[in-house]
XYZ file of C-alpha atoms in Angstrom:
609
model
C 0.243 -0.159 -0.192
C 1.139 2.950 -1.198
C 1.918 6.408 0.934
C 2.519 10.017 1.073
C 5.618 9.741 2.435
C 6.217 12.897 3.326
C 3.384 16.696 3.948
C 1.143 18.168 0.645
C -0.337 21.700 1.385
C -3.474 23.053 -0.951
C -1.789 24.352 -3.774
C -2.887 28.022 -3.617
C -0.044 27.277 -0.130
C 2.738 25.875 -1.412
C 5.116 28.901 -2.341
C 4.656 29.941 2.115
C 5.494 26.508 2.960
C 8.751 26.784 0.647
C 9.864 29.204 2.223
C 9.380 27.456 5.992
C 9.356 23.628 5.325
C 12.251 22.062 3.525
C 11.417 19.330 1.226
C 7.973 20.376 0.370
C 7.749 20.366 -3.712
C 5.758 21.887 -6.770
C 2.547 20.127 -7.236
C 0.737 20.435 -4.179
C 4.053 19.852 -2.758
C 3.459 16.029 -2.134
C 6.225 13.355 -1.429
C 5.127 9.822 -2.262
C 7.043 6.674 -3.528
C 7.414 5.978 -6.468
C 4.177 3.697 -7.639
C 1.945 6.433 -6.958
C -0.413 7.485 -9.985
C 0.062 10.575 -11.162
C -2.068 12.341 -14.258
C -3.097 15.828 -15.476
C -5.514 16.514 -17.764
C -6.255 20.168 -18.754
C -5.467 22.748 -15.679
C -6.505 19.226 -13.125
C -3.685 17.126 -11.153
C -4.528 14.067 -9.632
C -2.689 11.451 -7.339
C -4.212 8.378 -7.202
C -2.573 6.480 -3.442
C -3.861 2.360 -3.193
C -5.094 -0.148 -5.611
C -8.961 -0.206 -8.067
C -10.282 -3.353 -9.002
C -12.826 -1.462 -11.442
C -11.934 -3.923 -13.980
C -13.101 -0.392 -16.732
C -9.777 1.492 -15.011
C -7.804 -1.905 -15.210
C -5.791 0.537 -17.512
C -4.167 4.456 -16.638
C -7.531 4.373 -14.107
C -5.755 8.092 -12.662
C -6.523 9.539 -15.822
C -10.046 7.156 -16.569
C -10.602 8.966 -12.754
C -9.813 12.364 -12.663
C -11.668 12.661 -16.598
C -14.869 11.511 -15.029
C -14.739 13.778 -12.491
C -14.092 16.445 -14.592
C -16.753 15.789 -16.395
C -19.520 13.733 -13.875
C -17.719 14.909 -10.359
C -17.866 14.166 -6.301
C -20.081 10.871 -8.002
C -17.488 8.946 -9.662
C -15.533 7.992 -6.316
C -18.504 6.089 -5.173
C -18.539 4.013 -7.820
C -14.837 3.112 -6.961
C -14.206 -0.681 -5.938
C -10.936 -0.817 -3.740
C -7.901 0.565 -0.782
C -6.659 3.318 -1.427
C -7.324 7.886 -1.444
C -7.069 10.499 -4.468
C -5.912 13.832 -4.344
C -6.778 16.265 -7.404
C -6.467 19.634 -7.499
C -6.541 22.670 -9.573
C -6.414 26.683 -10.017
C -8.343 27.126 -7.321
C -8.888 24.044 -4.942
C -7.924 20.568 -3.935
C -9.591 17.293 -2.827
C -8.775 14.777 -0.664
C -11.099 11.641 -0.909
C -10.572 8.023 1.096
C -12.056 4.834 0.483
C -15.508 4.242 1.523
C -14.499 1.429 4.256
C -11.283 3.542 5.045
C -8.594 0.961 3.648
C -6.537 3.085 1.561
C -4.310 5.424 3.543
C -4.915 7.964 6.508
C -5.407 11.465 6.275
C -4.341 13.555 8.747
C -5.047 17.892 8.359
C -5.404 21.130 10.685
C -5.603 24.343 8.024
C -1.936 24.378 6.122
C -0.452 21.002 5.424
C -2.159 16.608 4.671
C -0.522 14.414 6.169
C -0.738 10.382 5.680
C 1.110 10.138 9.055
C 0.475 11.874 11.904
C 4.388 12.073 12.892
C 4.843 13.965 10.042
C 3.438 16.849 11.904
C 6.415 16.335 13.999
C 8.937 17.596 11.120
C 7.779 20.745 11.018
C 9.695 23.232 12.319
C 6.392 26.263 14.295
C 3.982 22.802 15.483
C 4.068 22.486 18.754
C 2.474 18.757 19.754
C 0.017 18.764 22.400
C -2.467 16.506 23.635
C -6.015 16.803 22.650
C -7.219 15.021 26.747
C -10.943 15.287 25.548
C -10.047 12.632 22.711
C -7.199 10.298 24.785
C -10.211 9.611 27.688
C -11.998 8.660 24.358
C -9.986 6.222 23.384
C -9.461 4.990 27.271
C -12.869 4.143 26.571
C -14.117 3.031 23.593
C -10.023 1.393 22.417
C -9.616 4.201 19.421
C -11.181 7.617 19.155
C -13.704 8.405 16.004
C -13.427 10.614 13.265
C -12.933 13.303 11.890
C -10.996 13.757 15.756
C -7.196 12.706 16.361
C -5.540 12.825 20.035
C -4.083 16.093 18.555
C -5.148 19.995 19.234
C -5.377 21.295 15.807
C -5.013 18.156 13.917
C -8.248 16.289 12.668
C -8.322 13.105 10.462
C -10.354 12.391 7.686
C -13.392 9.358 7.959
C -13.540 6.980 5.298
C -15.834 7.470 2.219
C -15.574 11.396 2.909
C -14.774 14.032 0.436
C -12.064 17.008 1.513
C -12.734 20.611 -0.192
C -9.785 23.395 0.675
C -10.452 26.471 -1.424
C -10.988 29.999 -1.138
C -13.598 30.051 0.737
C -12.084 26.965 3.387
C -12.235 23.414 4.341
C -15.607 21.449 3.001
C -16.858 18.452 4.287
C -19.019 15.706 2.739
C -19.632 12.355 3.376
C -20.473 10.601 0.185
C -21.762 7.623 1.443
C -24.791 8.940 4.460
C -27.885 7.509 6.291
C -29.682 9.080 4.373
C -29.045 7.176 0.757
C -28.611 3.600 3.248
C -32.055 3.776 4.759
C -33.910 4.360 1.336
C -31.922 0.788 -0.823
C -32.900 -0.538 2.963
C -36.535 0.068 2.675
C -36.593 -0.856 -0.711
C -35.343 -3.865 -1.259
C -34.898 -5.943 -4.270
C -37.745 -8.279 -4.424
C -35.552 -11.598 -5.115
C -36.184 -15.350 -3.893
C -34.183 -16.012 -1.022
C -32.510 -18.696 -4.219
C -32.058 -15.650 -6.343
C -30.304 -13.068 -4.000
C -28.117 -16.487 -3.040
C -26.634 -17.444 -6.434
C -26.428 -13.403 -6.691
C -24.001 -12.848 -3.637
C -22.333 -15.642 -4.995
C -22.303 -13.856 -8.353
C -20.667 -10.776 -6.842
C -18.694 -12.057 -3.903
C -16.591 -14.443 -6.999
C -16.434 -11.615 -9.605
C -14.793 -9.791 -6.435
C -11.686 -11.919 -5.637
C -11.337 -12.175 -8.848
C -10.606 -8.854 -9.348
C -8.477 -8.610 -6.750
C -6.528 -12.548 -8.488
C -6.921 -10.764 -12.559
C -2.927 -11.086 -13.755
C -1.762 -11.961 -10.325
C 0.939 -15.202 -10.358
C 0.990 -15.680 -6.471
C -2.436 -14.975 -3.836
C -1.986 -15.073 -0.319
C -5.176 -15.674 2.153
C -5.452 -14.495 6.294
C -7.503 -18.268 7.358
C -9.302 -17.899 10.664
C -11.095 -21.492 9.882
C -14.444 -19.522 10.139
C -16.763 -18.618 7.579
C -15.123 -15.536 5.967
C -11.966 -16.334 5.541
C -12.949 -19.694 3.924
C -15.474 -17.949 1.800
C -12.161 -16.445 0.372
C -10.160 -19.485 -0.113
C -13.856 -21.668 -1.656
C -14.021 -18.943 -3.525
C -10.683 -17.865 -5.013
C -10.763 -21.936 -6.042
C -13.867 -21.396 -8.739
C -11.694 -18.129 -10.797
C -7.989 -18.341 -9.700
C -5.907 -22.074 -9.783
C -2.517 -20.608 -9.234
C -0.074 -20.689 -6.417
C -1.917 -20.220 -3.083
C -0.485 -19.465 0.102
C -2.638 -19.061 3.884
C -2.167 -17.738 7.182
C -3.450 -17.627 10.592
C -2.440 -17.012 14.073
C -2.824 -19.192 16.842
C -2.541 -18.712 20.911
C 0.070 -20.301 22.782
C -1.717 -22.889 25.347
C -5.233 -21.801 23.957
C -7.684 -24.261 23.873
C -9.963 -22.485 21.539
C -7.316 -21.771 18.787
C -8.524 -22.234 15.972
C -4.711 -23.739 13.598
C -7.009 -26.551 13.549
C -9.316 -25.616 11.070
C -7.705 -23.825 9.421
C -5.279 -26.134 8.186
C -8.367 -27.889 7.711
C -9.537 -25.708 5.058
C -5.471 -25.118 3.865
C -5.086 -29.237 3.029
C -8.772 -29.107 0.944
C -8.429 -26.024 -1.278
C -4.475 -26.843 -1.492
C -2.774 -24.071 -0.038
C 0.815 -24.209 1.265
C 0.391 -23.177 4.637
C 1.785 -20.920 7.428
C 1.275 -20.479 10.782
C 2.139 -18.670 14.522
C 1.284 -18.634 17.572
C 1.275 -15.583 19.777
C 2.919 -15.784 23.447
C 3.137 -12.678 24.651
C 6.227 -11.017 23.674
C 4.589 -9.468 21.213
C 4.158 -7.060 22.803
C 7.324 -5.832 22.522
C 6.712 -4.024 19.194
C 4.457 -2.113 20.646
C 6.294 0.965 19.940
C 6.555 0.447 16.637
C 3.047 0.077 16.441
C 1.845 2.999 17.962
C 4.604 5.177 15.951
C 3.246 3.836 12.767
C -0.865 4.371 14.196
C 0.005 8.141 15.005
C -3.788 8.770 17.354
C -4.078 5.703 19.777
C -5.751 2.648 19.207
C -6.271 -0.959 20.292
C -8.479 -3.926 20.004
C -8.262 -7.185 20.109
C -7.649 -8.116 17.140
C -4.561 -5.588 16.241
C -2.043 -7.877 17.329
C -3.018 -10.479 15.171
C -2.821 -8.407 11.959
C 0.475 -7.726 13.285
C 1.286 -11.507 13.826
C -0.440 -12.587 10.431
C 1.770 -9.085 8.517
C 5.033 -10.309 10.367
C 4.441 -13.933 9.529
C 4.423 -13.138 6.030
C 8.154 -11.722 5.793
C 10.043 -11.163 2.564
C 8.794 -13.835 0.352
C 4.994 -11.455 -0.045
C 2.333 -12.772 -2.752
C 0.984 -10.487 -4.511
C -1.896 -10.255 -2.922
C -3.442 -10.748 -0.027
C -7.083 -12.165 0.353
C -8.747 -10.932 3.843
C -12.314 -11.695 5.823
C -12.583 -8.807 7.061
C -16.084 -6.306 7.638
C -17.868 -8.915 6.514
C -20.107 -9.511 9.947
C -20.324 -5.584 9.502
C -21.643 -6.026 5.905
C -24.583 -8.185 7.069
C -24.995 -6.674 10.830
C -24.105 -8.123 13.641
C -25.988 -8.543 18.092
C -29.367 -9.311 16.074
C -29.884 -11.519 19.961
C -28.556 -7.808 21.281
C -30.632 -5.262 19.118
C -34.015 -7.966 19.636
C -33.607 -8.329 23.268
C -33.153 -3.942 23.539
C -36.601 -3.840 20.936
C -38.403 -6.094 23.396
C -37.521 -4.634 26.132
C -38.546 -1.622 25.033
C -42.100 -2.622 23.970
C -42.203 -4.106 27.213
C -40.832 -0.814 29.788
C -38.587 -2.511 30.820
C -35.809 -0.349 29.646
C -36.465 1.576 32.625
C -35.205 -1.652 35.069
C -32.187 -1.491 33.089
C -30.722 2.093 32.961
C -31.612 1.858 37.438
C -29.021 -1.136 37.425
C -26.730 -0.444 35.080
C -26.314 3.165 37.423
C -26.490 0.784 40.759
C -23.090 -0.919 38.397
C -21.020 2.036 39.267
C -20.772 0.432 43.220
C -17.600 -1.413 43.478
C -18.623 -4.294 43.817
C -19.991 -4.716 39.730
C -16.324 -4.010 39.103
C -14.476 -7.736 40.527
C -14.144 -10.860 38.963
C -17.898 -12.087 39.649
C -21.418 -12.726 38.959
C -22.478 -8.814 39.225
C -20.039 -7.679 37.288
C -20.717 -10.842 34.454
C -25.055 -9.609 34.627
C -23.740 -5.979 34.392
C -21.992 -7.083 31.316
C -24.595 -8.904 29.614
C -26.867 -5.262 30.852
C -24.604 -2.771 29.528
C -23.735 -4.746 26.107
C -28.449 -4.658 25.930
C -28.868 -1.223 27.141
C -26.475 0.516 24.794
C -26.586 -1.302 21.450
C -26.511 1.468 19.671
C -23.203 2.496 20.514
C -20.361 1.212 20.054
C -18.580 -1.836 22.870
C -16.722 0.104 25.153
C -14.373 -2.327 26.528
C -11.737 0.379 28.115
C -12.922 2.570 30.994
C -16.934 3.848 32.245
C -16.977 7.032 32.817
C -17.056 6.877 36.157
C -13.804 5.076 35.994
C -12.156 7.899 33.880
C -13.087 10.099 36.613
C -11.243 8.669 38.962
C -9.099 7.861 36.425
C -8.430 11.631 34.967
C -5.453 13.632 37.708
C -7.681 16.620 37.268
C -10.665 16.885 37.007
C -13.033 15.889 33.869
C -15.871 15.782 32.706
C -17.158 13.359 30.370
C -20.442 14.080 27.973
C -21.406 11.520 25.432
C -19.176 10.408 22.843
C -19.365 13.580 19.711
C -19.949 9.935 17.166
C -23.295 9.289 18.749
C -24.538 12.782 17.853
C -26.135 11.575 14.180
C -27.223 8.634 15.737
C -31.138 8.260 15.501
C -33.078 7.978 19.132
C -36.761 6.972 17.794
C -37.151 4.108 14.570
C -40.135 3.228 13.403
C -39.339 -0.801 13.574
C -37.532 -3.058 14.427
C -35.938 -3.035 10.779
C -35.165 -0.137 11.517
C -33.671 -0.191 14.373
C -31.697 -2.729 13.014
C -30.512 -1.434 10.329
C -29.450 1.423 12.336
C -27.212 -0.620 14.069
C -25.907 -1.436 10.741
C -24.563 1.436 9.707
C -23.778 3.664 11.830
C -22.485 1.319 14.354
C -21.043 -1.832 11.806
C -20.323 -0.277 9.002
C -19.981 3.400 10.221
C -17.865 2.654 13.344
C -16.835 -0.979 13.596
C -15.594 -1.495 9.984
C -14.623 2.287 9.425
C -12.705 3.022 11.916
C -11.452 -0.447 13.429
C -11.364 -3.016 12.228
C -10.619 -2.473 8.219
C -8.170 0.680 9.916
C -6.084 -1.849 12.081
C -5.485 -4.515 9.255
C -4.246 -2.770 6.447
C -2.112 -0.120 9.053
C -0.117 -3.500 9.590
C -0.258 -4.795 6.289
C 1.280 -1.057 5.118
C 3.273 -0.872 8.392
C 5.127 -5.006 6.708
C 4.957 -3.467 2.559
C 2.305 -6.275 2.522
C -0.761 -6.120 -0.714
C -3.466 -6.721 1.558
C -6.876 -6.657 -0.557
C -10.788 -7.319 1.017
C -13.791 -9.044 -0.982
C -16.408 -8.631 1.035
C -15.803 -4.539 0.937
C -16.073 -5.041 -2.743
C -18.541 -1.775 -4.239
C -21.561 -4.102 -5.129
C -21.334 -6.349 -2.908
C -21.799 -3.371 -0.819
C -24.642 -2.096 -2.892
C -25.988 -5.258 -3.647
C -26.289 -6.152 0.634
C -27.637 -3.033 2.002
C -31.591 -3.156 -1.056
C -31.569 -6.302 0.458
C -34.653 -7.895 3.045
C -33.212 -7.941 7.354
C -34.357 -11.232 6.723
C -31.846 -12.021 4.068
C -29.072 -10.805 6.485
C -30.184 -11.584 9.421
C -33.107 -14.319 9.601
C -35.605 -14.636 11.988
C -38.753 -13.558 13.935
C -37.653 -10.911 16.562
C -38.598 -13.663 19.496
C -36.074 -15.557 17.114
C -33.436 -13.314 17.867
C -34.718 -13.130 21.037
C -33.355 -15.936 21.600
C -31.117 -16.731 20.278
C -32.034 -18.856 17.091
C -31.569 -16.493 14.029
C -28.660 -17.119 11.694
C -27.317 -14.519 11.425
C -25.181 -14.434 7.927
C -27.598 -15.676 6.504
C -27.261 -15.718 2.584
C -23.354 -16.065 2.583
C -23.693 -19.006 4.679
C -26.177 -20.123 2.713
C -24.118 -19.841 -0.497
C -21.771 -21.252 1.410
C -22.204 -24.057 3.128
C -22.143 -26.953 0.739
C -18.969 -25.997 -0.291
C -17.207 -25.871 2.833
C -16.314 -28.636 5.450
C -18.681 -29.209 8.094
C -15.598 -28.686 10.823
C -15.942 -25.010 9.167
C -19.693 -24.629 9.266
C -20.394 -27.065 12.180
C -18.475 -25.171 14.518
C -19.241 -21.906 15.775
C -16.694 -19.591 15.582
C -13.948 -18.159 18.594
C -11.561 -16.052 16.567
C -11.039 -13.405 15.647
C -9.232 -11.381 18.519
C -6.460 -12.248 20.613
C -6.899 -13.218 24.552
C -5.544 -9.670 25.855
C -4.159 -11.661 28.623
C -1.790 -13.485 27.033
C -0.072 -10.123 26.938
C -0.113 -9.306 30.676
C 0.572 -12.931 32.006
C 4.230 -13.457 31.958
C 5.310 -12.059 36.316
C 8.212 -10.168 35.081
C 7.633 -8.068 31.830
C 3.399 -7.445 33.616
C 5.763 -5.524 35.958
C 8.232 -3.814 34.048
C 5.169 -2.697 31.346
C 3.594 -1.252 35.045
C 6.011 0.361 36.381
C 6.955 1.920 32.360
C 3.323 3.046 32.660
C 3.888 4.662 36.297
C 6.771 6.028 35.908
C 5.708 7.949 32.235
C 4.790 11.669 31.792
C 1.672 10.039 31.017
C 0.920 8.999 33.609
C 1.937 12.204 35.125
C 0.503 14.419 33.539
C -2.997 12.740 33.286
C -3.770 9.967 36.217
C -4.150 9.351 39.221
C -1.271 7.325 40.924
C -3.190 6.366 43.745
C -5.819 4.713 40.933
C -3.607 3.496 38.665
C -1.671 1.590 41.461
C -5.210 0.266 43.369
C -5.955 -0.959 39.298
C -2.238 -2.891 38.698
C -2.680 -4.232 42.800
C -6.175 -5.892 41.964
C -4.367 -6.801 38.764
C -1.692 -8.682 40.113
C -4.618 -11.172 42.509
C -6.484 -11.156 39.513
C -3.502 -13.243 37.769
C -3.006 -14.739 40.720
C -5.697 -16.496 41.664
C -6.455 -17.450 37.952
C -10.683 -15.243 38.126
C -14.061 -16.184 37.073
C -14.686 -15.194 34.224
C -13.026 -14.724 31.306
C -14.929 -11.548 29.635
C -14.143 -9.760 33.466
C -9.792 -10.975 32.721
C -10.794 -9.423 29.062
C -11.623 -6.361 29.576
C -9.322 -5.712 32.256
C -6.692 -6.512 29.988
C -8.467 -4.271 27.509
C -7.744 -0.944 29.856
C -4.075 -2.440 30.893
C -3.851 -2.129 27.471
C -4.654 0.824 26.341
C -2.807 2.610 29.079
C 0.441 1.309 27.847
C -0.582 2.474 24.570
C -1.402 6.685 25.955
C 1.839 6.042 28.114
C 4.077 4.947 23.714
C 1.805 7.192 22.873
C 2.984 10.258 25.016
C 6.003 9.943 24.195
C 6.346 9.964 20.735
C 4.483 12.100 19.302
C 4.720 14.579 23.063
C 8.289 14.282 23.587
C 9.310 13.542 20.442
C 11.540 9.988 21.510
C 11.929 7.832 18.760
C 10.793 4.065 19.131
C 13.852 2.030 19.308
C 14.325 3.762 23.132
C 11.128 3.212 24.222
C 11.747 0.306 23.337
C 14.432 0.206 25.904
C 11.940 0.419 28.206
C 9.680 -1.383 27.935
C 11.552 -4.275 27.124
């Protein structure tokens, strides 16, 4: 994946920046690697970073996109399929666009400069980095910072599927894939039978794979042992008979590992297979990861993606197929959505809120039945919000060194709060939760960035534009099959079309087993006593802790964590949540040293190893 390796500015300001910052070049001052496509037509120019797979754009891609844009305007971008970022400039304006799901290069910007990496701003002589405390504490809660916010004051980041235009009047941001167009398609579904819809979905999936492997001699796949990666390998063998290489990640001493299932898929479909087991020592590479990602980020699958991309090594396939995002395109949390809807109609929501309020008491923050019931209660009650495995608001107030108030997260401002029926309730979660947050801000972001870190060409067939347009226009029952009562009881069928298409093609070991993978059991990184103590000391002595956090809270947190490790614990998700919080504290401490104190990642490795 190609990134701009330096900075670029709106064209009319280039001369100003050439006087203050060495290295900025002419056309938009863009500094890029050699394989980025560039074209000019009339008085306009385009830079294409990444890959686009539309067959009609296979040759002279950048030129054709620019020509289509000059003729049809921004609607040109809605039809593009791939992982990319576009920059178009003419004499009066600069336009920057990121692909629909944000798998192309990230774009950070202020009122003067654009960059693909947050660290590029540290090279500006007149830029003094200042932490945005609001967004750092948002990260400590969610594990990421929703766009367009960032971790540094004065810096924003371009959301996926958004167009940023800069001209004499200033900056204008526009989402080209709005809720209104998504909702319209959902409530005007295509009139297709179950059989017709399944056949169409199969056709589109195999077409998406074919577009990505066309002309390639060496294809890689990420295998987790589930329906999504299994679908990719089955679909690949329908359109490609050449060399295929598969890569799987497991966890040392984990009874739920899916490595045996991945091996079954590899043997059935004929790939050269490689695997790696995470043992917890991988956390030593966290400075590399934090430096490359920019904004603080931590999610259960981050280290899985990191390990997979590292496993590939130097003998790289031409393209690697990932199964990321398919769950979310169909829609997740059908059971919790149905339970929330049913509780609303029965008037139980008030009791849920009361129980959530009681949950602020200390006995609910221990590894016991109270934590477990509160965990499930809040999952149902807050189903239209992002998962919050980090610190709750009442804990953030205790964690903060100085008094802070924590209101609703800003990303929630656009989420509707009234719904005409359960299907609309489902579609709202599908768009604002599954797609806009989980896919765009979390899953594809971390997968594509980890691939870019190691120079791997990772692509996502399930994110194909035609599949996206098709799925948003089919009945909810074809995405998540079952009545409201069925879903409430956990008897619904998620990803119905996907499973209907693939069940006859995949081994029964895959189709008959509930998926277990997709994230790392985070306690594995804090299991070793020596490593954990070293990380605790690093956090306690960090400038981030001294500036932001209550020392008393941190000491109590680490003491409780140590005791839970010794006792073995009661419930997996309690241990997972606490490890998530530990990881978040560590990320902030590392981030502060890199982006505020400007220490090198190499220097930091000496402290955490």
